[in-house]
Amino acid sequence: MRSRARLVVERDARGDSVVRELRSQAPLTLVPRRRTSGTSRRAVVHLVGSASSPLGGDDLALHVSVAPGARLSLRGIAATLALPGHGPGGSRSSIRIEVAEGGTVEYLPEPTVVTERAAHRAELSVRLEEHARVRCLETLVLGRTGEQPGQLRTDLELERGGRRLLRNGLDVGDPALGASHGYLGGARVLATEAVVWDRDPEAPVSERDWTLVPLASGGALTTVLTGDTITAGRCLERARAAHPAGAEFTEQ
């Protein structure tokens, strides 16, 4: 299956962030939340998987554009299952986010479960203007209960003002590598949260299962390694509380 989707968010004359363009193609279905009186001025859009995906052979792509001063919260509503297909070949998903001056994006999908025999590649590219902000979350569950994960390659590229802040990649699927204490330490859940905001941590902060590290050229990265998603969520909450701008983040 080949799917392409596009989302454009701008500010209107009242200063509210509104969806100006929305194109969905199953299984990438975008559903805006209806704004009610007294609610936040940000636009909230839910990314809904309207069919079983990604399956082997699927090619999914989403392009998100946020105009100057606009604010978007793009959220998932259910976990994603990376599944094997009926024929040869893996699946691929690509998300490209562009944020103009003064814009803000919080990309908060639900976890991705890498099932046995799956072969999936996930790419996230974020391009920010100099004074734009982003918070993007990724939670990976390595196999369903009682099974080994399939193969997964994730790539995150983060740029601001033309400067590369982060290029982060992960390969999953080699049992020996996954059990190594120098790699995942046998953890079943890996969560990362990249944040580029107005303020950054002055120094790394860490506890047993998580660490919050400032990036050399701006921004910060939280990494969590745990055995379950509940614990991972609690670790992310503690890391956000340790971030100097954490009180400004919207709730997951």
PDB file of C-alpha atoms in Angstrom:
ATOM      1  CA  MET A   1       0.000   0.000   0.000  1.00  0.00           C
ATOM      2  CA  ARG A   2       1.228   3.493  -0.869  1.00  0.00           C
ATOM      3  CA  SER A   3      -0.161   6.396   1.154  1.00  0.00           C
ATOM      4  CA  ARG A   4       0.525  10.147   1.129  1.00  0.00           C
ATOM      5  CA  ALA A   5      -0.874  12.724   3.561  1.00  0.00           C
ATOM      6  CA  ARG A   6      -0.324  16.459   4.103  1.00  0.00           C
ATOM      7  CA  LEU A   7      -1.154  18.886   6.901  1.00  0.00           C
ATOM      8  CA  VAL A   8      -0.726  22.686   6.901  1.00  0.00           C
ATOM      9  CA  VAL A   9      -1.406  24.817  10.011  1.00  0.00           C
ATOM     10  CA  GLU A  10      -1.495  28.635  10.051  1.00  0.00           C
ATOM     11  CA  ARG A  11      -2.576  31.471  12.358  1.00  0.00           C
ATOM     12  CA  ASP A  12      -5.836  33.251  11.598  1.00  0.00           C
ATOM     13  CA  ALA A  13      -6.676  36.928  12.151  1.00  0.00           C
ATOM     14  CA  ARG A  14      -7.564  36.261  15.810  1.00  0.00           C
ATOM     15  CA  GLY A  15      -4.242  34.570  16.499  1.00  0.00           C
ATOM     16  CA  ASP A  16      -5.696  31.055  16.677  1.00  0.00           C
ATOM     17  CA  SER A  17      -3.883  28.196  14.979  1.00  0.00           C
ATOM     18  CA  VAL A  18      -6.108  26.635  12.321  1.00  0.00           C
ATOM     19  CA  VAL A  19      -5.816  23.819   9.793  1.00  0.00           C
ATOM     20  CA  ARG A  20      -5.564  25.353   6.304  1.00  0.00           C
ATOM     21  CA  GLU A  21      -4.870  22.195   4.351  1.00  0.00           C
ATOM     22  CA  LEU A  22      -5.537  18.585   5.212  1.00  0.00           C
ATOM     23  CA  ARG A  23      -5.179  15.660   2.867  1.00  0.00           C
ATOM     24  CA  SER A  24      -5.463  12.110   4.109  1.00  0.00           C
ATOM     25  CA  GLN A  25      -5.018   8.778   2.405  1.00  0.00           C
ATOM     26  CA  ALA A  26      -5.676   5.519   4.228  1.00  0.00           C
ATOM     27  CA  PRO A  27      -4.110   4.306   6.416  1.00  0.00           C
ATOM     28  CA  LEU A  28      -2.819   7.836   7.220  1.00  0.00           C
ATOM     29  CA  THR A  29      -5.995   9.589   8.349  1.00  0.00           C
ATOM     30  CA  LEU A  30      -5.797  13.052   9.943  1.00  0.00           C
ATOM     31  CA  VAL A  31      -8.682  14.122  12.188  1.00  0.00           C
ATOM     32  CA  PRO A  32      -8.710  17.701  13.578  1.00  0.00           C
ATOM     33  CA  ARG A  33     -10.170  18.257  17.020  1.00  0.00           C
ATOM     34  CA  ARG A  34     -13.053  20.711  17.021  1.00  0.00           C
ATOM     35  CA  ARG A  35     -12.184  23.827  18.996  1.00  0.00           C
ATOM     36  CA  THR A  36     -14.597  24.797  21.773  1.00  0.00           C
ATOM     37  CA  SER A  37     -14.962  28.066  23.642  1.00  0.00           C
ATOM     38  CA  GLY A  38     -12.126  28.754  26.083  1.00  0.00           C
ATOM     39  CA  THR A  39      -9.795  26.033  24.756  1.00  0.00           C
ATOM     40  CA  SER A  40      -6.142  26.475  23.833  1.00  0.00           C
ATOM     41  CA  ARG A  41      -5.254  28.483  20.729  1.00  0.00           C
ATOM     42  CA  ARG A  42      -3.192  25.605  19.339  1.00  0.00           C
ATOM     43  CA  ALA A  43      -4.496  23.274  16.647  1.00  0.00           C
ATOM     44  CA  VAL A  44      -4.883  19.648  17.742  1.00  0.00           C
ATOM     45  CA  VAL A  45      -4.897  16.942  15.069  1.00  0.00           C
ATOM     46  CA  HIS A  46      -5.124  13.193  15.652  1.00  0.00           C
ATOM     47  CA  LEU A  47      -3.266  10.749  13.427  1.00  0.00           C
ATOM     48  CA  VAL A  48      -5.538   7.743  13.040  1.00  0.00           C
ATOM     49  CA  GLY A  49      -4.523   4.415  11.530  1.00  0.00           C
ATOM     50  CA  SER A  50      -7.590   3.648   9.406  1.00  0.00           C
ATOM     51  CA  ALA A  51      -6.248   0.246   8.276  1.00  0.00           C
ATOM     52  CA  SER A  52      -3.791  -2.348   9.539  1.00  0.00           C
ATOM     53  CA  SER A  53      -0.431  -0.784   8.819  1.00  0.00           C
ATOM     54  CA  PRO A  54       2.490  -0.745   8.382  1.00  0.00           C
ATOM     55  CA  LEU A  55       2.556  -4.135   6.683  1.00  0.00           C
ATOM     56  CA  GLY A  56       5.439  -5.471   4.652  1.00  0.00           C
ATOM     57  CA  GLY A  57       5.479  -3.594   1.349  1.00  0.00           C
ATOM     58  CA  ASP A  58       3.713  -0.459   2.670  1.00  0.00           C
ATOM     59  CA  ASP A  59       5.163   2.971   1.824  1.00  0.00           C
ATOM     60  CA  LEU A  60       3.673   5.752   3.992  1.00  0.00           C
ATOM     61  CA  ALA A  61       4.599   9.447   3.961  1.00  0.00           C
ATOM     62  CA  LEU A  62       3.279  12.478   5.862  1.00  0.00           C
ATOM     63  CA  HIS A  63       4.333  16.107   5.286  1.00  0.00           C
ATOM     64  CA  VAL A  64       3.526  18.660   8.002  1.00  0.00           C
ATOM     65  CA  SER A  65       4.006  22.412   7.543  1.00  0.00           C
ATOM     66  CA  VAL A  66       3.494  24.958  10.336  1.00  0.00           C
ATOM     67  CA  ALA A  67       3.398  28.643   9.419  1.00  0.00           C
ATOM     68  CA  PRO A  68       4.968  31.522  11.419  1.00  0.00           C
ATOM     69  CA  GLY A  69       3.597  31.770  14.947  1.00  0.00           C
ATOM     70  CA  ALA A  70       1.248  28.793  14.581  1.00  0.00           C
ATOM     71  CA  ARG A  71       1.133  25.955  17.095  1.00  0.00           C
ATOM     72  CA  LEU A  72       0.261  22.321  16.389  1.00  0.00           C
ATOM     73  CA  SER A  73      -0.189  19.286  18.604  1.00  0.00           C
ATOM     74  CA  LEU A  74      -0.147  16.165  16.406  1.00  0.00           C
ATOM     75  CA  ARG A  75      -1.161  13.114  18.423  1.00  0.00           C
ATOM     76  CA  GLY A  76      -1.746   9.419  17.923  1.00  0.00           C
ATOM     77  CA  ILE A  77      -4.770   7.646  19.388  1.00  0.00           C
ATOM     78  CA  ALA A  78      -3.631   4.003  19.426  1.00  0.00           C
ATOM     79  CA  ALA A  79      -0.466   1.942  19.265  1.00  0.00           C
ATOM     80  CA  THR A  80       0.985   1.106  15.858  1.00  0.00           C
ATOM     81  CA  LEU A  81       1.777  -2.520  14.995  1.00  0.00           C
ATOM     82  CA  ALA A  82       4.603  -3.074  12.530  1.00  0.00           C
ATOM     83  CA  LEU A  83       3.622  -6.374  10.893  1.00  0.00           C
ATOM     84  CA  PRO A  84       5.089  -8.686   8.247  1.00  0.00           C
ATOM     85  CA  GLY A  85       3.464  -8.689   4.826  1.00  0.00           C
ATOM     86  CA  HIS A  86       2.280 -11.551   2.641  1.00  0.00           C
ATOM     87  CA  GLY A  87       5.157 -11.100   0.209  1.00  0.00           C
ATOM     88  CA  PRO A  88       8.838 -10.148   0.327  1.00  0.00           C
ATOM     89  CA  GLY A  89      10.020  -6.694   1.319  1.00  0.00           C
ATOM     90  CA  GLY A  90       9.656  -4.514   4.388  1.00  0.00           C
ATOM     91  CA  SER A  91       7.603  -1.435   5.140  1.00  0.00           C
ATOM     92  CA  ARG A  92       8.589   2.235   5.360  1.00  0.00           C
ATOM     93  CA  SER A  93       7.104   5.323   6.981  1.00  0.00           C
ATOM     94  CA  SER A  94       8.438   8.839   6.463  1.00  0.00           C
ATOM     95  CA  ILE A  95       7.332  11.938   8.369  1.00  0.00           C
ATOM     96  CA  ARG A  96       8.650  15.371   7.380  1.00  0.00           C
ATOM     97  CA  ILE A  97       7.902  18.361   9.615  1.00  0.00           C
ATOM     98  CA  GLU A  98       8.731  21.971   8.707  1.00  0.00           C
ATOM     99  CA  VAL A  99       8.208  24.765  11.243  1.00  0.00           C
ATOM    100  CA  ALA A 100       8.510  28.463  10.370  1.00  0.00           C
ATOM    101  CA  GLU A 101       9.658  31.323  12.639  1.00  0.00           C
ATOM    102  CA  GLY A 102       7.833  31.371  15.961  1.00  0.00           C
ATOM    103  CA  GLY A 103       5.960  28.158  15.217  1.00  0.00           C
ATOM    104  CA  THR A 104       5.644  25.183  17.556  1.00  0.00           C
ATOM    105  CA  VAL A 105       5.001  21.490  16.916  1.00  0.00           C
ATOM    106  CA  GLU A 106       4.498  18.746  19.476  1.00  0.00           C
ATOM    107  CA  TYR A 107       4.469  15.357  17.764  1.00  0.00           C
ATOM    108  CA  LEU A 108       3.198  12.798  20.272  1.00  0.00           C
ATOM    109  CA  PRO A 109       2.371   9.432  18.680  1.00  0.00           C
ATOM    110  CA  GLU A 110       1.410   6.342  20.633  1.00  0.00           C
ATOM    111  CA  PRO A 111       3.955   3.472  20.895  1.00  0.00           C
ATOM    112  CA  THR A 112       5.070   1.391  17.930  1.00  0.00           C
ATOM    113  CA  VAL A 113       5.187  -2.365  18.534  1.00  0.00           C
ATOM    114  CA  VAL A 114       7.730  -4.189  16.385  1.00  0.00           C
ATOM    115  CA  THR A 115       6.216  -7.647  15.950  1.00  0.00           C
ATOM    116  CA  GLU A 116       8.032 -10.860  15.109  1.00  0.00           C
ATOM    117  CA  ARG A 117       9.085 -11.180  11.434  1.00  0.00           C
ATOM    118  CA  ALA A 118       8.303  -7.516  10.727  1.00  0.00           C
ATOM    119  CA  ALA A 119      10.828  -5.457   8.746  1.00  0.00           C
ATOM    120  CA  HIS A 120      10.144  -1.738   9.078  1.00  0.00           C
ATOM    121  CA  ARG A 121      12.000   1.529   8.517  1.00  0.00           C
ATOM    122  CA  ALA A 122      10.753   4.717  10.204  1.00  0.00           C
ATOM    123  CA  GLU A 123      12.133   8.137   9.259  1.00  0.00           C
ATOM    124  CA  LEU A 124      11.402  11.461  10.979  1.00  0.00           C
ATOM    125  CA  SER A 125      12.878  14.679   9.591  1.00  0.00           C
ATOM    126  CA  VAL A 126      12.292  18.013  11.375  1.00  0.00           C
ATOM    127  CA  ARG A 127      13.382  21.349   9.908  1.00  0.00           C
ATOM    128  CA  LEU A 128      13.022  24.415  12.131  1.00  0.00           C
ATOM    129  CA  GLU A 129      13.555  28.084  11.483  1.00  0.00           C
ATOM    130  CA  GLU A 130      15.810  29.811  13.998  1.00  0.00           C
ATOM    131  CA  HIS A 131      13.111  30.633  16.569  1.00  0.00           C
ATOM    132  CA  ALA A 132      10.770  27.677  16.013  1.00  0.00           C
ATOM    133  CA  ARG A 133      10.172  24.974  18.621  1.00  0.00           C
ATOM    134  CA  VAL A 134       9.532  21.246  18.538  1.00  0.00           C
ATOM    135  CA  ARG A 135       8.969  18.312  20.862  1.00  0.00           C
ATOM    136  CA  CYS A 136       8.836  14.871  19.260  1.00  0.00           C
ATOM    137  CA  LEU A 137       8.356  11.546  21.000  1.00  0.00           C
ATOM    138  CA  GLU A 138       9.086   7.985  19.923  1.00  0.00           C
ATOM    139  CA  THR A 139       8.266   4.892  21.990  1.00  0.00           C
ATOM    140  CA  LEU A 140       9.285   1.477  20.664  1.00  0.00           C
ATOM    141  CA  VAL A 141       8.042  -1.818  22.094  1.00  0.00           C
ATOM    142  CA  LEU A 142      10.316  -4.645  21.020  1.00  0.00           C
ATOM    143  CA  GLY A 143       7.896  -7.477  20.341  1.00  0.00           C
ATOM    144  CA  ARG A 144       4.550  -8.465  21.775  1.00  0.00           C
ATOM    145  CA  THR A 145       4.434 -10.468  24.979  1.00  0.00           C
ATOM    146  CA  GLY A 146       6.431 -13.668  24.584  1.00  0.00           C
ATOM    147  CA  GLU A 147       7.895 -12.916  21.148  1.00  0.00           C
ATOM    148  CA  GLN A 148      11.123 -11.522  19.770  1.00  0.00           C
ATOM    149  CA  PRO A 149      10.981  -8.301  17.760  1.00  0.00           C
ATOM    150  CA  GLY A 150      11.384  -8.201  14.022  1.00  0.00           C
ATOM    151  CA  GLN A 151      13.748  -5.844  12.231  1.00  0.00           C
ATOM    152  CA  LEU A 152      13.469  -2.087  12.659  1.00  0.00           C
ATOM    153  CA  ARG A 153      15.548   0.873  11.545  1.00  0.00           C
ATOM    154  CA  THR A 154      14.666   4.345  12.875  1.00  0.00           C
ATOM    155  CA  ASP A 155      16.233   7.635  11.767  1.00  0.00           C
ATOM    156  CA  LEU A 156      15.686  11.053  13.334  1.00  0.00           C
ATOM    157  CA  GLU A 157      17.158  14.189  11.766  1.00  0.00           C
ATOM    158  CA  LEU A 158      16.698  17.530  13.485  1.00  0.00           C
ATOM    159  CA  GLU A 159      17.811  20.898  12.097  1.00  0.00           C
ATOM    160  CA  ARG A 160      17.314  24.491  13.226  1.00  0.00           C
ATOM    161  CA  GLY A 161      18.258  27.507  11.161  1.00  0.00           C
ATOM    162  CA  GLY A 162      20.154  25.282   8.747  1.00  0.00           C
ATOM    163  CA  ARG A 163      22.304  23.772  11.530  1.00  0.00           C
ATOM    164  CA  ARG A 164      22.100  20.068  12.255  1.00  0.00           C
ATOM    165  CA  LEU A 165      21.235  19.523  15.917  1.00  0.00           C
ATOM    166  CA  LEU A 166      20.753  15.766  15.959  1.00  0.00           C
ATOM    167  CA  ARG A 167      21.054  12.734  13.739  1.00  0.00           C
ATOM    168  CA  ASN A 168      20.029   9.644  15.633  1.00  0.00           C
ATOM    169  CA  GLY A 169      19.592   6.112  14.310  1.00  0.00           C
ATOM    170  CA  LEU A 170      18.680   2.768  15.852  1.00  0.00           C
ATOM    171  CA  ASP A 171      18.734  -0.780  14.515  1.00  0.00           C
ATOM    172  CA  VAL A 172      16.625  -3.469  16.195  1.00  0.00           C
ATOM    173  CA  GLY A 173      16.398  -7.133  15.305  1.00  0.00           C
ATOM    174  CA  ASP A 174      19.739  -8.692  16.185  1.00  0.00           C
ATOM    175  CA  PRO A 175      19.078 -10.731  19.397  1.00  0.00           C
ATOM    176  CA  ALA A 176      22.727 -10.735  20.436  1.00  0.00           C
ATOM    177  CA  LEU A 177      23.032  -6.991  19.998  1.00  0.00           C
ATOM    178  CA  GLY A 178      19.732  -6.288  21.767  1.00  0.00           C
ATOM    179  CA  ALA A 179      20.819  -8.260  24.843  1.00  0.00           C
ATOM    180  CA  SER A 180      24.148  -6.448  25.121  1.00  0.00           C
ATOM    181  CA  HIS A 181      24.484  -4.111  28.104  1.00  0.00           C
ATOM    182  CA  GLY A 182      26.359  -1.755  25.800  1.00  0.00           C
ATOM    183  CA  TYR A 183      23.279  -1.441  23.576  1.00  0.00           C
ATOM    184  CA  LEU A 184      19.765  -1.917  24.989  1.00  0.00           C
ATOM    185  CA  GLY A 185      20.709  -3.936  28.045  1.00  0.00           C
ATOM    186  CA  GLY A 186      17.867  -6.367  27.418  1.00  0.00           C
ATOM    187  CA  ALA A 187      15.205  -3.629  27.759  1.00  0.00           C
ATOM    188  CA  ARG A 188      11.926  -4.260  25.964  1.00  0.00           C
ATOM    189  CA  VAL A 189      10.816  -0.625  25.701  1.00  0.00           C
ATOM    190  CA  LEU A 190      12.881   2.255  24.336  1.00  0.00           C
ATOM    191  CA  ALA A 191      11.529   5.809  24.404  1.00  0.00           C
ATOM    192  CA  THR A 192      13.208   8.958  23.132  1.00  0.00           C
ATOM    193  CA  GLU A 193      12.004  12.548  23.265  1.00  0.00           C
ATOM    194  CA  ALA A 194      13.816  15.308  21.386  1.00  0.00           C
ATOM    195  CA  VAL A 195      13.046  18.876  22.482  1.00  0.00           C
ATOM    196  CA  VAL A 196      14.111  22.168  20.928  1.00  0.00           C
ATOM    197  CA  TRP A 197      12.579  24.977  22.981  1.00  0.00           C
ATOM    198  CA  ASP A 198      13.499  28.418  24.273  1.00  0.00           C
ATOM    199  CA  ARG A 199      15.637  27.007  27.079  1.00  0.00           C
ATOM    200  CA  ASP A 200      17.855  23.945  27.396  1.00  0.00           C
ATOM    201  CA  PRO A 201      19.171  22.000  30.400  1.00  0.00           C
ATOM    202  CA  GLU A 202      22.540  23.308  31.559  1.00  0.00           C
ATOM    203  CA  ALA A 203      23.877  19.824  32.273  1.00  0.00           C
ATOM    204  CA  PRO A 204      22.802  16.179  31.866  1.00  0.00           C
ATOM    205  CA  VAL A 205      20.260  14.794  34.341  1.00  0.00           C
ATOM    206  CA  SER A 206      19.772  11.062  34.853  1.00  0.00           C
ATOM    207  CA  GLU A 207      18.180   8.402  37.005  1.00  0.00           C
ATOM    208  CA  ARG A 208      18.244   4.632  36.817  1.00  0.00           C
ATOM    209  CA  ASP A 209      16.160   4.189  33.656  1.00  0.00           C
ATOM    210  CA  TRP A 210      16.450   7.552  31.901  1.00  0.00           C
ATOM    211  CA  THR A 211      18.762  10.385  30.986  1.00  0.00           C
ATOM    212  CA  LEU A 212      18.186  13.949  29.773  1.00  0.00           C
ATOM    213  CA  VAL A 213      21.131  15.312  27.789  1.00  0.00           C
ATOM    214  CA  PRO A 214      21.570  18.798  26.261  1.00  0.00           C
ATOM    215  CA  LEU A 215      22.678  18.749  22.623  1.00  0.00           C
ATOM    216  CA  ALA A 216      25.848  20.533  21.589  1.00  0.00           C
ATOM    217  CA  SER A 217      24.163  22.967  19.178  1.00  0.00           C
ATOM    218  CA  GLY A 218      20.906  23.420  21.102  1.00  0.00           C
ATOM    219  CA  GLY A 219      17.991  21.291  22.202  1.00  0.00           C
ATOM    220  CA  ALA A 220      17.914  18.214  24.421  1.00  0.00           C
ATOM    221  CA  LEU A 221      17.333  14.479  24.127  1.00  0.00           C
ATOM    222  CA  THR A 222      15.708  12.185  26.681  1.00  0.00           C
ATOM    223  CA  THR A 223      16.389   8.444  26.407  1.00  0.00           C
ATOM    224  CA  VAL A 224      14.471   5.837  28.415  1.00  0.00           C
ATOM    225  CA  LEU A 225      15.185   2.091  28.624  1.00  0.00           C
ATOM    226  CA  THR A 226      12.654   0.036  30.598  1.00  0.00           C
ATOM    227  CA  GLY A 227      10.694  -3.190  30.612  1.00  0.00           C
ATOM    228  CA  ASP A 228       7.185  -1.777  30.012  1.00  0.00           C
ATOM    229  CA  THR A 229       5.380   1.277  28.639  1.00  0.00           C
ATOM    230  CA  ILE A 230       3.896   2.333  32.005  1.00  0.00           C
ATOM    231  CA  THR A 231       7.348   2.699  33.531  1.00  0.00           C
ATOM    232  CA  ALA A 232       8.578   4.412  30.368  1.00  0.00           C
ATOM    233  CA  GLY A 233       5.774   6.964  30.638  1.00  0.00           C
ATOM    234  CA  ARG A 234       6.654   7.738  34.245  1.00  0.00           C
ATOM    235  CA  CYS A 235      10.319   8.165  33.342  1.00  0.00           C
ATOM    236  CA  LEU A 236       9.396  10.584  30.559  1.00  0.00           C
ATOM    237  CA  GLU A 237       7.301  12.591  33.017  1.00  0.00           C
ATOM    238  CA  ARG A 238      10.261  12.886  35.402  1.00  0.00           C
ATOM    239  CA  ALA A 239      12.546  13.939  32.570  1.00  0.00           C
ATOM    240  CA  ARG A 240      10.075  16.619  31.468  1.00  0.00           C
ATOM    241  CA  ALA A 241       9.903  17.900  35.030  1.00  0.00           C
ATOM    242  CA  ALA A 242      13.703  18.216  34.980  1.00  0.00           C
ATOM    243  CA  HIS A 243      13.663  20.226  31.748  1.00  0.00           C
ATOM    244  CA  PRO A 244      13.726  24.000  32.385  1.00  0.00           C
ATOM    245  CA  ALA A 245      10.840  24.519  29.927  1.00  0.00           C
ATOM    246  CA  GLY A 246       8.918  21.388  30.952  1.00  0.00           C
ATOM    247  CA  ALA A 247       6.010  23.310  32.462  1.00  0.00           C
ATOM    248  CA  GLU A 248       5.233  24.697  28.991  1.00  0.00           C
ATOM    249  CA  PHE A 249       4.782  21.301  27.351  1.00  0.00           C
ATOM    250  CA  THR A 250       1.262  20.053  26.749  1.00  0.00           C
ATOM    251  CA  GLU A 251       0.279  16.793  28.440  1.00  0.00           C
ATOM    252  CA  GLN A 252       0.956  13.557  26.590  1.00  0.00           C
TER     253      GLN A 252
END
